[in-house]
Amino acid sequence: MIYDVSTLALIIFFTFIALVLGLSFYFARKTKTAASYFAAGGTIHWGVNGIAFAGDYLSAASFLGICGMIAFSGYDGFLYSIGYLAGWVVALFVVAEPLKRMGKYTFTDALDFKFNSRSIKLMAAISTLVVSMFYLIPQMVGAGDLVVPILGLPHWVGVVIVGSVVIFIVATAGMTSTTYVQFIKGGLLIIFSITLTVYILNKGLRTEPYPDFHKYNSIDVYFDDSGVLHLSENPGYLITGAATAGPYTFMLLEKNGFSNWYRLTENDNGPVLEEMLSITRQAIGTILYNGAPRSERLFYQVGHLSKVVSDGQEVEFSGPVNPFSFLRNIKESEVVRYTKTSFEFEGDAVDAWYPETTSGEEIMRPGLLYRLEGASLLERLNFISLMLALFLGTAALPHILIRYYTVPSPRDARKSTIVAIAAIGSFYILTLYMGLGAMINGVLDVQSSNMAGPLLAKSFGIGIFAMISAVAFATILGTVSGLIVASSGAIAHDLLDRFMNLNMTDQVKVRAGKIAAFAVGSLGIIIGILLKGLNVSFLVGLAFAVAASSNLPAIIMILFWKKTTARGVAASILVGITMSVGLILLSPTMYARYGLDPASAPFPLDNPGIISIPLSFLTLILVSLFTAKKKTGNLVN
Amino acid sequence: MLHEPASPQQEDKAAERKSRLGLKLFFVYAIIYAGFVFIGVTKPSLMGVRVIFGLNLAIIYGFGLIIIAIVMGFLYHLTCSRLEDELNIEEEKE
């Protein structure tokens, strides 16, 4: 897309970032010990911690990714909201209090609290690093997406800015600063999401989202006796080329010196050419947007209603709606969505997006992304695997688990979890409104689903856009901070101090944590730049699968199965990590990313949870049973 | 070297009962969640059926899963707090 840079947006954005950095400086002076660096000294109020939980959890995946997925695929994106929230039930009812009782600074402490096993320390620390890295990458990708419209800078600059600021925050003040950044950001995210939803409901449903919304051309055509295509009228267009991709035929039409692609399709009156969006990478190296240079600004935002039905009547504008009638009216209306296709034409590579009218019925139930009606067994398994990973992943995310150590007591841990569930649940309900609002208000950038929420805000005014973008950016800052604190704890506390027995002093441990934060942050920056373009919620879904496979079986079995042994725990973590990461690397999505045919991927599912989670449980049980006979570290409950 | 908790902890006499309650609530919620996934996989068209306020089953069930989690969380906390107050105070009296 082609974005304008707003001075107001820039001012609000940088003011917000300056406040966050100021907060870090303030808390940096108070952070002297390892307890305050890694666990905020265990002194955070449960209410603050609850909202900070929400801040940690409502990452780029939630605000940018889910809103974008709903905006492009309807209800299927909302499945992520449901799954992410359901995961908190596992965290609250099963792991919150026991984990608080068992741990000190890190997730590894909790797993190892009775065994004192070097293999558990090693495996749990590696697992923390792998899961945190999987979670970190989408945050970085989201950060890059965000700075493009705000600052008018390239994607990679955004990744570098986020990485640098976060490394600074974590390396200066650790968990205390991270907690307060999360608290402010979590609160603001919920407040601005409510504001945005009120705007959406007040605007209502309309066929023309805004006065200068681009009206896409539709040109009647006919075939002569010899099968040659002609334009029914001659509105100044000239057919200059044709291409095919899959079942579709595309025609290149020229007018006023610019050429653009049209899809040949049919409506009630016969064959017709429908205008598309296209990006052409010419063999000579230039890039054309809808057949014109970028400066001509012919590449438009999309997503609108072709038919509005309000209370059973077809209208052009519904007027302001309430939360129920908004959903009900969309269900009865029709939405124009854009689907991507790619083809080659005379040596040029063309990415094109063609309009598809979709009924509101289809938008408001599962099926557009995860095709379940008449689905194959594999497609059904893919869906089950995703929902399983989302449900079980939350309670196994190290950066979430360490937040239990920042409050004084198990009771406070429980209370902060409930505050988190209420805040996060409310936000997730709002994601449906924000996603659908973006879908129908002509704001979507077909190149990045992640920008749906902020671009929707932009359509309501530059002020709210700047605030929403700053909060979204802070969302990423906060989540990345939490992830880097978790990773630096795994390296400095678990690996160096406890696994390698370096017996570091508090001061040295904090310094090692800061160096680790720098290393992990730098790695995240590099991978974030390389994976530009993937939907961040999809990527976080994978992080959940890795966490649920590697960590959850160990947590659950330590808590509830007395025959669990240290070797069983270590083996299950090892199997969980290798299976989940291995299957992801062999999945169809990753094969497409490698430039290979997705159909040839050795593992046919995109989410590995349905295989790797049970396998990790099974490994723990079998290894524990086998090693229990030798009396090696049985857990005495 | 074993690892102690981040802050000093008192013995919690209610821990076992809270744990049992937590597990029960977890299984109740897991069944409701599994029902949602089961419908999605076996009879997805059912998700489009109008249920109440003109909204379909997908919306009602989805919102329901979120709201039920919040309500169950509050009930769990109230019950746990009561158990802690009763059992831990009784212990102190003895």
PDB file of N, CA, C and O in Angstrom, chain A residues 19 31 52 127 155 165 190 199 213 242 277 310 319 356 420 475 534 568 576 608 610-611 635:
ATOM      1  N   LEU A  19       7.790   8.185  26.767  1.00  0.00           N
ATOM      2  CA  LEU A  19       7.253   7.887  28.092  1.00  0.00           C
ATOM      3  C   LEU A  19       7.676   6.495  28.560  1.00  0.00           C
ATOM      4  O   LEU A  19       8.051   6.295  29.710  1.00  0.00           O
ATOM      5  N   THR A  31      16.505  -1.236  40.329  1.00  0.00           N
ATOM      6  CA  THR A  31      16.790  -2.643  40.080  1.00  0.00           C
ATOM      7  C   THR A  31      18.246  -2.958  40.429  1.00  0.00           C
ATOM      8  O   THR A  31      19.150  -2.618  39.689  1.00  0.00           O
ATOM      9  N   ALA A  52      -1.145  -6.351  33.673  1.00  0.00           N
ATOM     10  CA  ALA A  52       0.145  -6.599  33.008  1.00  0.00           C
ATOM     11  C   ALA A  52       0.132  -7.962  32.303  1.00  0.00           C
ATOM     12  O   ALA A  52       0.710  -8.117  31.228  1.00  0.00           O
ATOM     13  N   SER A 127      13.872 -25.099  26.191  1.00  0.00           N
ATOM     14  CA  SER A 127      12.466 -24.955  25.803  1.00  0.00           C
ATOM     15  C   SER A 127      12.017 -23.495  25.945  1.00  0.00           C
ATOM     16  O   SER A 127      11.327 -22.959  25.070  1.00  0.00           O
ATOM     17  N   HIS A 155       9.839  -1.850   6.238  1.00  0.00           N
ATOM     18  CA  HIS A 155       9.518  -2.858   7.251  1.00  0.00           C
ATOM     19  C   HIS A 155      10.704  -3.143   8.173  1.00  0.00           C
ATOM     20  O   HIS A 155      10.582  -3.174   9.403  1.00  0.00           O
ATOM     21  N   VAL A 165      14.775  -0.668  21.103  1.00  0.00           N
ATOM     22  CA  VAL A 165      14.118  -0.070  22.272  1.00  0.00           C
ATOM     23  C   VAL A 165      13.912  -1.121  23.359  1.00  0.00           C
ATOM     24  O   VAL A 165      14.164  -0.885  24.552  1.00  0.00           O
ATOM     25  N   ILE A 190      -7.154  -1.849  25.879  1.00  0.00           N
ATOM     26  CA  ILE A 190      -8.576  -2.146  26.099  1.00  0.00           C
ATOM     27  C   ILE A 190      -9.412  -0.867  25.924  1.00  0.00           C
ATOM     28  O   ILE A 190     -10.455  -0.875  25.265  1.00  0.00           O
ATOM     29  N   TYR A 199     -16.914   3.711  17.636  1.00  0.00           N
ATOM     30  CA  TYR A 199     -16.865   4.374  16.318  1.00  0.00           C
ATOM     31  C   TYR A 199     -17.508   3.481  15.246  1.00  0.00           C
ATOM     32  O   TYR A 199     -18.276   3.944  14.407  1.00  0.00           O
ATOM     33  N   PHE A 213     -14.215   6.566  -1.778  1.00  0.00           N
ATOM     34  CA  PHE A 213     -13.863   5.141  -1.890  1.00  0.00           C
ATOM     35  C   PHE A 213     -13.843   4.745  -3.374  1.00  0.00           C
ATOM     36  O   PHE A 213     -14.776   5.034  -4.113  1.00  0.00           O
ATOM     37  N   ALA A 242      -3.367 -11.204 -22.115  1.00  0.00           N
ATOM     38  CA  ALA A 242      -4.181 -12.151 -21.349  1.00  0.00           C
ATOM     39  C   ALA A 242      -3.261 -13.134 -20.636  1.00  0.00           C
ATOM     40  O   ALA A 242      -2.144 -13.392 -21.075  1.00  0.00           O
ATOM     41  N   LEU A 277      -6.787  -5.541  -8.238  1.00  0.00           N
ATOM     42  CA  LEU A 277      -5.584  -4.852  -7.766  1.00  0.00           C
ATOM     43  C   LEU A 277      -4.395  -5.677  -8.238  1.00  0.00           C
ATOM     44  O   LEU A 277      -4.455  -6.908  -8.215  1.00  0.00           O
ATOM     45  N   SER A 310     -30.568  -4.297   6.606  1.00  0.00           N
ATOM     46  CA  SER A 310     -30.757  -3.858   7.992  1.00  0.00           C
ATOM     47  C   SER A 310     -32.181  -4.191   8.415  1.00  0.00           C
ATOM     48  O   SER A 310     -33.142  -3.719   7.785  1.00  0.00           O
ATOM     49  N   GLY A 319     -27.575   3.223   9.319  1.00  0.00           N
ATOM     50  CA  GLY A 319     -27.611   4.097  10.495  1.00  0.00           C
ATOM     51  C   GLY A 319     -26.818   3.435  11.610  1.00  0.00           C
ATOM     52  O   GLY A 319     -26.371   2.294  11.470  1.00  0.00           O
ATOM     53  N   GLU A 356     -14.303 -10.978  -4.643  1.00  0.00           N
ATOM     54  CA  GLU A 356     -15.230 -12.106  -4.503  1.00  0.00           C
ATOM     55  C   GLU A 356     -16.344 -11.674  -3.563  1.00  0.00           C
ATOM     56  O   GLU A 356     -16.072 -11.264  -2.430  1.00  0.00           O
ATOM     57  N   ALA A 420      -6.823 -10.875  34.691  1.00  0.00           N
ATOM     58  CA  ALA A 420      -6.326 -11.067  33.324  1.00  0.00           C
ATOM     59  C   ALA A 420      -7.411 -11.670  32.438  1.00  0.00           C
ATOM     60  O   ALA A 420      -7.643 -11.200  31.309  1.00  0.00           O
ATOM     61  N   THR A 475       2.307  -2.398  22.546  1.00  0.00           N
ATOM     62  CA  THR A 475       1.925  -3.801  22.718  1.00  0.00           C
ATOM     63  C   THR A 475       3.102  -4.694  22.362  1.00  0.00           C
ATOM     64  O   THR A 475       3.457  -5.619  23.082  1.00  0.00           O
ATOM     65  N   LEU A 534       4.225 -12.746   6.841  1.00  0.00           N
ATOM     66  CA  LEU A 534       3.357 -13.789   7.401  1.00  0.00           C
ATOM     67  C   LEU A 534       2.408 -13.171   8.421  1.00  0.00           C
ATOM     68  O   LEU A 534       2.751 -12.205   9.095  1.00  0.00           O
ATOM     69  N   GLY A 568      11.918 -38.584  32.951  1.00  0.00           N
ATOM     70  CA  GLY A 568      10.673 -38.525  32.185  1.00  0.00           C
ATOM     71  C   GLY A 568      10.368 -37.097  31.763  1.00  0.00           C
ATOM     72  O   GLY A 568       9.984 -36.824  30.607  1.00  0.00           O
ATOM     73  N   GLY A 576       8.949 -33.059  22.897  1.00  0.00           N
ATOM     74  CA  GLY A 576       7.986 -32.003  22.571  1.00  0.00           C
ATOM     75  C   GLY A 576       8.585 -30.946  21.671  1.00  0.00           C
ATOM     76  O   GLY A 576       7.977 -30.548  20.661  1.00  0.00           O
ATOM     77  N   PRO A 608       1.267 -28.616  14.461  1.00  0.00           N
ATOM     78  CA  PRO A 608       1.714 -29.959  14.847  1.00  0.00           C
ATOM     79  C   PRO A 608       1.103 -30.494  16.142  1.00  0.00           C
ATOM     80  O   PRO A 608       1.320 -31.658  16.503  1.00  0.00           O
ATOM     81  N   ILE A 610      -1.569 -31.758  17.459  1.00  0.00           N
ATOM     82  CA  ILE A 610      -2.318 -33.009  17.623  1.00  0.00           C
ATOM     83  C   ILE A 610      -1.389 -34.230  17.647  1.00  0.00           C
ATOM     84  O   ILE A 610      -1.730 -35.280  18.208  1.00  0.00           O
ATOM     85  N   ILE A 611      -0.214 -34.100  17.077  1.00  0.00           N
ATOM     86  CA  ILE A 611       0.766 -35.199  17.103  1.00  0.00           C
ATOM     87  C   ILE A 611       1.750 -34.990  18.263  1.00  0.00           C
ATOM     88  O   ILE A 611       1.997 -35.891  19.066  1.00  0.00           O
ATOM     89  N   LEU A 635       9.090 -38.337  42.260  1.00  0.00           N
ATOM     90  CA  LEU A 635       8.507 -37.152  42.872  1.00  0.00           C
ATOM     91  C   LEU A 635       7.661 -37.574  44.072  1.00  0.00           C
ATOM     92  O   LEU A 635       6.790 -38.408  43.966  1.00  0.00           O
TER      93      LEU A 635
END
